[in-house]
Short mmCIF file of C-alpha atoms in Angstrom, two decimals:
data_model
loop_
_atom_site.label_atom_id
_atom_site.label_comp_id
_atom_site.label_asym_id
_atom_site.label_seq_id
_atom_site.Cartn_x
_atom_site.Cartn_y
_atom_site.Cartn_z
CA MET A 1 -14.69 -13.31 2.35
CA VAL A 2 -16.12 -10.63 4.35
CA GLN A 3 -15.44 -7.10 3.25
CA GLN A 4 -14.33 -4.61 5.52
CA PRO A 5 -17.36 -1.76 5.62
CA TYR A 6 -14.90 1.08 7.04
CA TYR A 7 -11.30 1.89 6.75
CA SER A 8 -9.11 3.91 8.92
CA VAL A 9 -6.75 7.01 7.47
CA ASP A 10 -3.71 4.70 7.95
CA GLN A 11 -5.51 1.83 5.92
CA VAL A 12 -6.56 4.20 2.99
CA ALA A 13 -3.10 5.49 2.99
CA SER A 14 -1.62 2.17 2.64
CA LEU A 15 -4.25 1.08 0.38
CA LEU A 16 -3.83 3.80 -2.21
CA GLY A 17 0.08 4.32 -1.51
CA LEU A 18 -0.22 7.63 -0.21
CA HIS A 19 0.97 9.43 2.89
CA VAL A 20 -1.55 9.65 5.70
CA ARG A 21 -1.19 13.20 5.94
CA THR A 22 -2.42 13.43 2.48
CA ILE A 23 -5.61 11.24 3.15
CA ARG A 24 -6.19 13.64 5.92
CA THR A 25 -6.11 16.34 3.72
CA TYR A 26 -8.41 15.20 1.38
CA VAL A 27 -10.81 14.66 4.24
CA ARG A 28 -10.95 17.87 5.52
CA ASP A 29 -11.03 19.20 2.15
CA GLY A 30 -14.06 17.39 1.96
CA ARG A 31 -12.77 15.68 -1.48
CA LEU A 32 -13.08 12.05 0.67
CA LYS A 33 -15.95 11.62 2.68
CA ALA A 34 -15.34 10.47 5.96
CA ALA A 35 -17.13 9.79 9.34
CA ARG A 36 -15.47 11.10 12.61
CA VAL A 37 -15.58 8.56 15.28
CA GLY A 38 -13.94 9.95 18.44
CA LYS A 39 -10.62 11.38 17.49
CA GLN A 40 -10.43 9.70 14.54
CA TYR A 41 -11.92 9.35 10.83
CA ARG A 42 -13.46 6.17 9.25
CA ILE A 43 -13.77 5.85 5.63
CA ALA A 44 -16.92 3.83 4.32
CA ARG A 45 -15.80 1.46 1.57
CA GLU A 46 -18.50 2.86 -0.56
CA ASP A 47 -16.94 6.29 -0.08
CA LEU A 48 -13.25 5.17 -1.09
CA GLU A 49 -14.88 3.40 -4.33
CA ALA A 50 -16.33 6.73 -5.01
CA PHE A 51 -13.22 8.56 -4.48
CA THR A 52 -10.98 6.30 -6.64
CA GLY A 53 -13.46 5.36 -9.25
CA THR A 54 -12.51 1.66 -8.56
CA PRO A 55 -13.61 -0.89 -6.51
CA ALA A 56 -11.74 -0.71 -3.05
CA PRO A 57 -8.93 -3.07 -2.87
CA SER A 58 -8.82 -5.50 0.00
CA PRO A 59 -6.58 -4.72 3.02
CA ALA A 60 -3.40 -7.12 2.98
CA ARG A 61 -3.65 -10.07 5.26
CA ARG A 62 -0.83 -10.34 7.55
CA THR A 63 1.09 -13.40 6.65
CA ARG A 64 3.38 -15.15 9.18
CA HIS A 65 7.09 -14.10 8.80
CA ALA A 66 10.03 -15.61 10.61
CA GLU A 67 13.52 -14.12 10.58
CA VAL A 68 17.01 -15.09 12.44
CA SER A 69 19.06 -12.49 13.85
CA ALA A 70 22.29 -14.47 14.59
CA ILE A 71 26.09 -13.60 15.58
CA VAL A 72 28.56 -16.40 14.96
CA GLN A 73 31.64 -15.96 17.27
CA ILE A 74 34.85 -17.69 15.84
CA GLU A 75 37.91 -17.59 17.91
CA ALA A 76 41.75 -18.02 17.05
CA ILE A 77 41.40 -17.21 13.28
CA SER A 78 44.10 -15.83 11.22
CA PRO A 79 43.90 -12.66 9.29
CA GLU A 80 44.26 -14.75 5.84
CA ALA A 81 41.27 -17.30 7.38
CA THR A 82 39.32 -14.28 8.11
CA THR A 83 39.83 -12.91 4.45
CA ARG A 84 38.75 -16.02 2.77
CA LEU A 85 35.74 -16.89 5.02
CA THR A 86 34.33 -13.07 4.73
CA ASN A 87 34.86 -13.08 0.92
CA THR A 88 32.86 -16.81 0.76
CA VAL A 89 30.26 -15.62 3.23
CA MET A 90 29.56 -12.35 1.39
CA ALA A 91 29.74 -13.95 -2.25
CA VAL A 92 27.28 -16.36 -0.74
CA ALA A 93 25.10 -13.45 0.71
CA MET A 94 25.16 -11.30 -2.39
CA GLY A 95 24.10 -14.33 -4.77
CA ARG A 96 20.97 -15.41 -2.58
CA HIS A 97 17.78 -14.88 -4.54
CA ASP A 98 14.91 -14.67 -1.92
CA GLY A 99 12.64 -16.21 -4.70
CA GLY A 100 9.88 -13.29 -4.08
CA THR A 101 9.64 -13.73 -0.11
CA GLY A 102 11.50 -10.65 0.58
CA ASP A 103 13.46 -12.29 2.89
CA ARG A 104 16.79 -10.42 2.24
CA LEU A 105 20.16 -12.02 3.50
CA ARG A 106 22.36 -9.31 5.43
CA VAL A 107 25.63 -10.06 6.64
CA GLU A 108 28.21 -7.97 8.49
CA THR A 109 31.59 -9.18 9.64
CA VAL A 110 33.94 -7.87 12.23
CA TYR A 111 37.43 -8.98 12.96
CA ASP A 112 39.24 -8.02 16.00
CA GLU A 113 42.87 -8.76 15.21
CA GLU A 114 44.47 -8.38 18.51
CA ARG A 115 42.09 -11.06 19.76
CA ALA A 116 42.08 -13.15 16.60
CA ALA A 117 38.52 -13.53 16.76
CA LEU A 118 35.57 -12.84 13.99
CA LYS A 119 31.96 -12.03 14.34
CA ILE A 120 29.54 -12.72 11.58
CA ILE A 121 26.26 -10.89 12.19
CA VAL A 122 23.64 -12.86 10.09
CA LEU A 123 20.08 -11.30 9.54
CA GLY A 124 17.61 -12.78 7.05
CA GLY A 125 15.08 -15.50 6.27
CA LEU A 126 15.33 -18.98 8.18
CA ASP A 127 16.04 -21.13 5.16
CA THR A 128 18.67 -18.47 3.67
CA ALA A 129 20.33 -17.63 7.09
CA ALA A 130 20.57 -21.62 7.75
CA ASP A 131 22.13 -21.98 4.04
CA LEU A 132 24.71 -19.28 4.86
CA LEU A 133 25.44 -20.69 8.32
CA LYS A 134 26.08 -24.22 6.53
CA VAL A 135 28.92 -22.40 4.33
CA VAL A 136 30.48 -21.14 7.00
CA ASN A 137 30.44 -24.45 9.03
CA THR A 138 32.12 -25.95 5.52
CA VAL A 139 34.80 -23.18 5.18
CA LEU A 140 35.80 -23.71 9.07
CA GLU A 141 36.15 -27.49 8.85
CA GLN A 142 38.66 -27.27 5.82
CA PRO A 143 42.59 -27.16 7.38
CA GLU A 144 43.91 -23.67 6.93
#
C-alpha cells in the first residue's frame, strides 16, 4: 500500500479526531508544521508523525455502502390493524442488530384515520430493510 505523503487539514482533523479549526490553530501557532499550497495547508506525513509522536494512521478507505429509503402505503386499514402492524414493525426495528456494519434501521409510521391509510417510512441497510418489509407483508397477509 502506498503511503500518502501529504494530508489536508480536514484529513488530519479526521485522523486525530479533532476539529478542523484546532488543526488550523496548531498550524498557525507553529505547533504543527505545514506547507501552504495556494489557500490551503498541506501537512507532510513526517511532520504529522513528529507532532503526534507516533506513526501517522492511514486515512480510512471509502467502502461501498448502500442504503434504502422506502415508503410503504397501505390503504383501507383499520385503526386496530394499524396498531398491531405498527407495534410489530417497531419491535422488529428495535430488535435489529447491525452486526457492526453501522446499518441502523430507522422506521416512522403515520396513520391518516380519515383516509384509513398508513404510511411506513423505512430507512436503513438493504438486508435489514428487506427483512422488515417481509415482516410487513406477512402481517398484512394475515386476516383481520
